Amino acid sequence: MNRIYLVSISLFLLALTTYGLLEWYGAKEETSNILDTANNPEFIAENLNSDVYKNTGALSYNVEAKRMEHYAELGVTHFEYPRYTLYPRNNKPTWKITANEGTLYNNNRVKLANRVRLIATDKESLIQEVHGKNLEMDLKTNIISSEQTILILGKGFTMYGSGLIVDLNTTQMTLTEHVQTIYKKIKK
């Protein structure tokens, strides 16, 4: 009786293991098929230059990129070396944003990564450039934010900190955590 139970349990475990392996391989194949179709972009653009307008007909922003890939199933668009020129008010550009990579999501949020630079188009602006690893931009509300370390270059100063919120509508910039500011004498 002891041998019969042992053989029965062994056969049951062997059958269970075989079933589990077959299911695992089948699920792995289905997942790789889904990933293969999701990894294929719907369309690709090289040397992209596109203007986007507001409902009022005013220019909202211009985006240029070395390469753009749109993934419809994932609801994202990936950019290589994107450059955004923002026009929040009066069709005048206020800031240019460049990065090595960017991802645009369906909710009009852009995540920019790797060597991100926010550059003022007005040479008289107090803040001339903002550098960081990552910036997130909401194209609906014109708010730029980052929780990462930030370097701000201005007229006569360099500021280090982390956590940045820029409201392009009000031209207000907030640094969440100030670390250090270095003032320089401006030559006339």
PDB file of C-alpha atoms in Angstrom:
ATOM      1  CA  MET A   1       0.000   0.000   0.000  1.00  0.00           C
ATOM      2  CA  ASN A   2       2.878   2.311   0.762  1.00  0.00           C
ATOM      3  CA  ARG A   3       4.403   1.761  -2.702  1.00  0.00           C
ATOM      4  CA  ILE A   4       1.117   2.436  -4.456  1.00  0.00           C
ATOM      5  CA  TYR A   5       0.766   5.810  -2.696  1.00  0.00           C
ATOM      6  CA  LEU A   6       4.385   6.687  -3.475  1.00  0.00           C
ATOM      7  CA  VAL A   7       4.010   5.792  -7.180  1.00  0.00           C
ATOM      8  CA  SER A   8       0.668   7.619  -7.386  1.00  0.00           C
ATOM      9  CA  ILE A   9       2.070  10.772  -5.792  1.00  0.00           C
ATOM     10  CA  SER A  10       5.172  10.607  -8.036  1.00  0.00           C
ATOM     11  CA  LEU A  11       3.017  10.278 -11.177  1.00  0.00           C
ATOM     12  CA  PHE A  12       0.773  13.099 -10.004  1.00  0.00           C
ATOM     13  CA  LEU A  13       3.782  15.392  -9.387  1.00  0.00           C
ATOM     14  CA  LEU A  14       5.272  14.451 -12.777  1.00  0.00           C
ATOM     15  CA  ALA A  15       1.967  15.233 -14.528  1.00  0.00           C
ATOM     16  CA  LEU A  16       1.626  18.514 -12.610  1.00  0.00           C
ATOM     17  CA  THR A  17       5.191  19.555 -13.495  1.00  0.00           C
ATOM     18  CA  THR A  18       4.659  18.690 -17.177  1.00  0.00           C
ATOM     19  CA  TYR A  19       1.400  20.653 -17.266  1.00  0.00           C
ATOM     20  CA  GLY A  20       3.051  23.634 -15.549  1.00  0.00           C
ATOM     21  CA  LEU A  21       5.951  23.651 -18.023  1.00  0.00           C
ATOM     22  CA  LEU A  22       3.604  23.463 -21.022  1.00  0.00           C
ATOM     23  CA  GLU A  23       1.527  26.357 -19.690  1.00  0.00           C
ATOM     24  CA  TRP A  24       4.639  28.401 -18.940  1.00  0.00           C
ATOM     25  CA  TYR A  25       6.048  27.944 -22.465  1.00  0.00           C
ATOM     26  CA  GLY A  26       2.664  28.765 -23.991  1.00  0.00           C
ATOM     27  CA  ALA A  27       2.320  31.956 -21.933  1.00  0.00           C
ATOM     28  CA  LYS A  28       5.902  32.942 -22.799  1.00  0.00           C
ATOM     29  CA  GLU A  29       5.119  32.603 -26.530  1.00  0.00           C
ATOM     30  CA  GLU A  30       1.926  34.686 -26.247  1.00  0.00           C
ATOM     31  CA  THR A  31       3.741  37.395 -24.277  1.00  0.00           C
ATOM     32  CA  SER A  32       6.563  37.577 -26.799  1.00  0.00           C
ATOM     33  CA  ASN A  33       4.021  37.859 -29.654  1.00  0.00           C
ATOM     34  CA  ILE A  34       2.255  40.732 -27.871  1.00  0.00           C
ATOM     35  CA  LEU A  35       5.578  42.459 -27.179  1.00  0.00           C
ATOM     36  CA  ASP A  36       6.693  41.987 -30.779  1.00  0.00           C
ATOM     37  CA  THR A  37       3.593  43.738 -32.142  1.00  0.00           C
ATOM     38  CA  ALA A  38       3.776  46.460 -29.462  1.00  0.00           C
ATOM     39  CA  ASN A  39       7.475  46.996 -30.172  1.00  0.00           C
ATOM     40  CA  ASN A  40       6.801  47.728 -33.824  1.00  0.00           C
ATOM     41  CA  PRO A  41       6.035  51.415 -34.280  1.00  0.00           C
ATOM     42  CA  GLU A  42       2.912  52.436 -36.168  1.00  0.00           C
ATOM     43  CA  PHE A  43       5.037  54.929 -38.093  1.00  0.00           C
ATOM     44  CA  ILE A  44       8.508  56.469 -38.027  1.00  0.00           C
ATOM     45  CA  ALA A  45       9.597  59.976 -38.990  1.00  0.00           C
ATOM     46  CA  GLU A  46      13.158  61.105 -39.617  1.00  0.00           C
ATOM     47  CA  ASN A  47      14.140  64.776 -39.171  1.00  0.00           C
ATOM     48  CA  LEU A  48      10.715  65.680 -37.815  1.00  0.00           C
ATOM     49  CA  ASN A  49       9.572  69.313 -37.702  1.00  0.00           C
ATOM     50  CA  SER A  50       5.985  69.813 -36.574  1.00  0.00           C
ATOM     51  CA  ASP A  51       3.927  72.795 -35.421  1.00  0.00           C
ATOM     52  CA  VAL A  52       1.023  72.251 -33.008  1.00  0.00           C
ATOM     53  CA  TYR A  53      -1.700  74.881 -32.672  1.00  0.00           C
ATOM     54  CA  LYS A  54      -4.167  75.756 -29.910  1.00  0.00           C
ATOM     55  CA  ASN A  55      -7.943  75.693 -30.486  1.00  0.00           C
ATOM     56  CA  THR A  56      -7.793  79.464 -31.020  1.00  0.00           C
ATOM     57  CA  GLY A  57      -5.423  79.011 -33.958  1.00  0.00           C
ATOM     58  CA  ALA A  58      -2.388  80.382 -32.111  1.00  0.00           C
ATOM     59  CA  LEU A  59       0.853  78.433 -32.220  1.00  0.00           C
ATOM     60  CA  SER A  60       1.240  76.287 -29.077  1.00  0.00           C
ATOM     61  CA  TYR A  61       4.619  74.657 -29.674  1.00  0.00           C
ATOM     62  CA  ASN A  62       6.999  73.430 -32.313  1.00  0.00           C
ATOM     63  CA  VAL A  63       8.771  70.096 -32.002  1.00  0.00           C
ATOM     64  CA  GLU A  64      11.809  68.991 -33.947  1.00  0.00           C
ATOM     65  CA  ALA A  65      13.483  65.605 -33.577  1.00  0.00           C
ATOM     66  CA  LYS A  66      16.151  63.578 -35.289  1.00  0.00           C
ATOM     67  CA  ARG A  67      13.825  60.553 -35.175  1.00  0.00           C
ATOM     68  CA  MET A  68      10.274  59.927 -33.981  1.00  0.00           C
ATOM     69  CA  GLU A  69       8.524  56.582 -33.486  1.00  0.00           C
ATOM     70  CA  HIS A  70       4.792  56.384 -32.744  1.00  0.00           C
ATOM     71  CA  TYR A  71       3.438  53.298 -30.926  1.00  0.00           C
ATOM     72  CA  ALA A  72      -0.355  53.342 -31.251  1.00  0.00           C
ATOM     73  CA  GLU A  73      -0.968  50.254 -29.071  1.00  0.00           C
ATOM     74  CA  LEU A  74       1.088  51.675 -26.217  1.00  0.00           C
ATOM     75  CA  GLY A  75      -0.212  55.226 -26.691  1.00  0.00           C
ATOM     76  CA  VAL A  76       3.277  56.763 -26.738  1.00  0.00           C
ATOM     77  CA  THR A  77       5.544  58.562 -29.143  1.00  0.00           C
ATOM     78  CA  HIS A  78       9.291  58.302 -28.645  1.00  0.00           C
ATOM     79  CA  PHE A  79      11.699  61.021 -29.828  1.00  0.00           C
ATOM     80  CA  GLU A  80      15.449  60.980 -30.329  1.00  0.00           C
ATOM     81  CA  TYR A  81      17.062  64.385 -29.744  1.00  0.00           C
ATOM     82  CA  PRO A  82      13.819  66.353 -29.423  1.00  0.00           C
ATOM     83  CA  ARG A  83      13.746  70.155 -29.371  1.00  0.00           C
ATOM     84  CA  TYR A  84      10.550  71.854 -28.240  1.00  0.00           C
ATOM     85  CA  THR A  85       9.978  75.566 -28.767  1.00  0.00           C
ATOM     86  CA  LEU A  86       7.129  76.728 -26.517  1.00  0.00           C
ATOM     87  CA  TYR A  87       4.716  79.569 -27.311  1.00  0.00           C
ATOM     88  CA  PRO A  88       2.525  79.928 -24.192  1.00  0.00           C
ATOM     89  CA  ARG A  89       1.469  83.555 -24.859  1.00  0.00           C
ATOM     90  CA  ASN A  90       1.181  85.983 -27.768  1.00  0.00           C
ATOM     91  CA  ASN A  91       2.854  83.705 -30.331  1.00  0.00           C
ATOM     92  CA  LYS A  92       6.243  84.631 -28.885  1.00  0.00           C
ATOM     93  CA  PRO A  93       8.620  81.793 -28.055  1.00  0.00           C
ATOM     94  CA  THR A  94       9.704  81.891 -24.431  1.00  0.00           C
ATOM     95  CA  TRP A  95      11.669  78.698 -23.925  1.00  0.00           C
ATOM     96  CA  LYS A  96      13.383  76.008 -25.955  1.00  0.00           C
ATOM     97  CA  ILE A  97      13.780  72.576 -24.406  1.00  0.00           C
ATOM     98  CA  THR A  98      16.282  70.044 -25.735  1.00  0.00           C
ATOM     99  CA  ALA A  99      17.127  66.508 -24.627  1.00  0.00           C
ATOM    100  CA  ASN A 100      18.645  63.303 -25.923  1.00  0.00           C
ATOM    101  CA  GLU A 101      15.366  61.389 -25.479  1.00  0.00           C
ATOM    102  CA  GLY A 102      11.719  62.234 -25.081  1.00  0.00           C
ATOM    103  CA  THR A 103       8.454  60.362 -24.696  1.00  0.00           C
ATOM    104  CA  LEU A 104       5.075  61.933 -25.450  1.00  0.00           C
ATOM    105  CA  TYR A 105       2.077  60.235 -23.815  1.00  0.00           C
ATOM    106  CA  ASN A 106      -1.584  60.391 -24.893  1.00  0.00           C
ATOM    107  CA  ASN A 107      -2.398  62.827 -22.063  1.00  0.00           C
ATOM    108  CA  ASN A 108      -0.055  65.455 -23.627  1.00  0.00           C
ATOM    109  CA  ARG A 109       2.672  64.909 -21.044  1.00  0.00           C
ATOM    110  CA  VAL A 110       6.243  64.766 -22.272  1.00  0.00           C
ATOM    111  CA  LYS A 111       9.050  63.154 -20.303  1.00  0.00           C
ATOM    112  CA  LEU A 112      12.455  64.375 -21.409  1.00  0.00           C
ATOM    113  CA  ALA A 113      15.597  62.551 -20.317  1.00  0.00           C
ATOM    114  CA  ASN A 114      19.365  62.655 -20.628  1.00  0.00           C
ATOM    115  CA  ARG A 115      21.034  66.042 -20.889  1.00  0.00           C
ATOM    116  CA  VAL A 116      17.884  68.123 -20.699  1.00  0.00           C
ATOM    117  CA  ARG A 117      18.304  71.863 -21.253  1.00  0.00           C
ATOM    118  CA  LEU A 118      15.659  74.554 -20.853  1.00  0.00           C
ATOM    119  CA  ILE A 119      16.904  77.672 -22.649  1.00  0.00           C
ATOM    120  CA  ALA A 120      15.316  81.148 -22.478  1.00  0.00           C
ATOM    121  CA  THR A 121      14.753  82.756 -25.867  1.00  0.00           C
ATOM    122  CA  ASP A 122      14.803  86.253 -24.333  1.00  0.00           C
ATOM    123  CA  LYS A 123      18.435  87.358 -23.877  1.00  0.00           C
ATOM    124  CA  GLU A 124      17.305  89.804 -21.153  1.00  0.00           C
ATOM    125  CA  SER A 125      15.701  87.076 -19.022  1.00  0.00           C
ATOM    126  CA  LEU A 126      17.087  86.752 -15.476  1.00  0.00           C
ATOM    127  CA  ILE A 127      17.274  82.960 -15.882  1.00  0.00           C
ATOM    128  CA  GLN A 128      19.016  81.917 -19.087  1.00  0.00           C
ATOM    129  CA  GLU A 129      19.300  78.123 -18.819  1.00  0.00           C
ATOM    130  CA  VAL A 130      18.147  75.211 -16.680  1.00  0.00           C
ATOM    131  CA  HIS A 131      19.993  71.873 -16.863  1.00  0.00           C
ATOM    132  CA  GLY A 132      18.875  68.516 -15.495  1.00  0.00           C
ATOM    133  CA  LYS A 133      18.744  64.782 -16.114  1.00  0.00           C
ATOM    134  CA  ASN A 134      14.950  64.672 -16.438  1.00  0.00           C
ATOM    135  CA  LEU A 135      12.151  67.163 -16.980  1.00  0.00           C
ATOM    136  CA  GLU A 136       8.449  66.526 -17.349  1.00  0.00           C
ATOM    137  CA  MET A 137       6.310  68.904 -19.366  1.00  0.00           C
ATOM    138  CA  ASP A 138       2.520  69.181 -19.509  1.00  0.00           C
ATOM    139  CA  LEU A 139       1.644  70.618 -22.913  1.00  0.00           C
ATOM    140  CA  LYS A 140      -1.947  71.408 -21.836  1.00  0.00           C
ATOM    141  CA  THR A 141      -1.116  73.471 -18.740  1.00  0.00           C
ATOM    142  CA  ASN A 142       2.361  74.702 -19.815  1.00  0.00           C
ATOM    143  CA  ILE A 143       3.920  73.488 -16.562  1.00  0.00           C
ATOM    144  CA  ILE A 144       7.416  72.009 -16.505  1.00  0.00           C
ATOM    145  CA  SER A 145       8.587  70.024 -13.484  1.00  0.00           C
ATOM    146  CA  SER A 146      11.391  67.834 -12.201  1.00  0.00           C
ATOM    147  CA  GLU A 147      12.208  66.139  -8.929  1.00  0.00           C
ATOM    148  CA  GLN A 148      15.847  65.632  -9.903  1.00  0.00           C
ATOM    149  CA  THR A 149      18.952  67.758  -9.311  1.00  0.00           C
ATOM    150  CA  ILE A 150      18.795  71.038 -11.222  1.00  0.00           C
ATOM    151  CA  LEU A 151      21.418  73.564 -12.320  1.00  0.00           C
ATOM    152  CA  ILE A 152      20.154  77.079 -13.100  1.00  0.00           C
ATOM    153  CA  LEU A 153      22.337  79.529 -15.007  1.00  0.00           C
ATOM    154  CA  GLY A 154      21.288  83.156 -14.792  1.00  0.00           C
ATOM    155  CA  LYS A 155      22.638  86.633 -15.250  1.00  0.00           C
ATOM    156  CA  GLY A 156      25.455  86.791 -12.743  1.00  0.00           C
ATOM    157  CA  PHE A 157      24.624  83.627 -10.800  1.00  0.00           C
ATOM    158  CA  THR A 158      24.637  79.837 -10.853  1.00  0.00           C
ATOM    159  CA  MET A 159      22.147  78.003  -8.646  1.00  0.00           C
ATOM    160  CA  TYR A 160      22.064  74.352  -7.602  1.00  0.00           C
ATOM    161  CA  GLY A 161      19.042  72.583  -6.181  1.00  0.00           C
ATOM    162  CA  SER A 162      16.444  69.918  -6.768  1.00  0.00           C
ATOM    163  CA  GLY A 163      12.766  69.867  -7.524  1.00  0.00           C
ATOM    164  CA  LEU A 164      11.697  72.412 -10.096  1.00  0.00           C
ATOM    165  CA  ILE A 165       8.292  73.743 -11.112  1.00  0.00           C
ATOM    166  CA  VAL A 166       8.018  76.241 -13.961  1.00  0.00           C
ATOM    167  CA  ASP A 167       4.648  77.751 -14.878  1.00  0.00           C
ATOM    168  CA  LEU A 168       5.073  79.246 -18.339  1.00  0.00           C
ATOM    169  CA  ASN A 169       1.706  81.007 -18.106  1.00  0.00           C
ATOM    170  CA  THR A 170       2.807  83.156 -15.167  1.00  0.00           C
ATOM    171  CA  THR A 171       6.581  82.903 -15.819  1.00  0.00           C
ATOM    172  CA  GLN A 172       6.986  81.755 -12.203  1.00  0.00           C
ATOM    173  CA  MET A 173       9.790  79.323 -11.367  1.00  0.00           C
ATOM    174  CA  THR A 174       9.997  77.466  -8.046  1.00  0.00           C
ATOM    175  CA  LEU A 175      12.960  75.477  -6.781  1.00  0.00           C
ATOM    176  CA  THR A 176      11.808  72.999  -4.120  1.00  0.00           C
ATOM    177  CA  GLU A 177      15.184  72.492  -2.470  1.00  0.00           C
ATOM    178  CA  HIS A 178      17.897  75.130  -2.755  1.00  0.00           C
ATOM    179  CA  VAL A 179      21.434  73.815  -2.252  1.00  0.00           C
ATOM    180  CA  GLN A 180      23.810  76.585  -3.276  1.00  0.00           C
ATOM    181  CA  THR A 181      23.996  79.829  -5.251  1.00  0.00           C
ATOM    182  CA  ILE A 182      27.221  81.271  -6.617  1.00  0.00           C
ATOM    183  CA  TYR A 183      27.124  84.941  -7.589  1.00  0.00           C
ATOM    184  CA  LYS A 184      29.448  86.331 -10.250  1.00  0.00           C
ATOM    185  CA  LYS A 185      30.397  89.916 -10.884  1.00  0.00           C
ATOM    186  CA  ILE A 186      28.857  91.029 -14.178  1.00  0.00           C
ATOM    187  CA  LYS A 187      31.320  92.774 -16.492  1.00  0.00           C
ATOM    188  CA  LYS A 188      30.049  95.911 -18.162  1.00  0.00           C
TER     189      LYS A 188
END
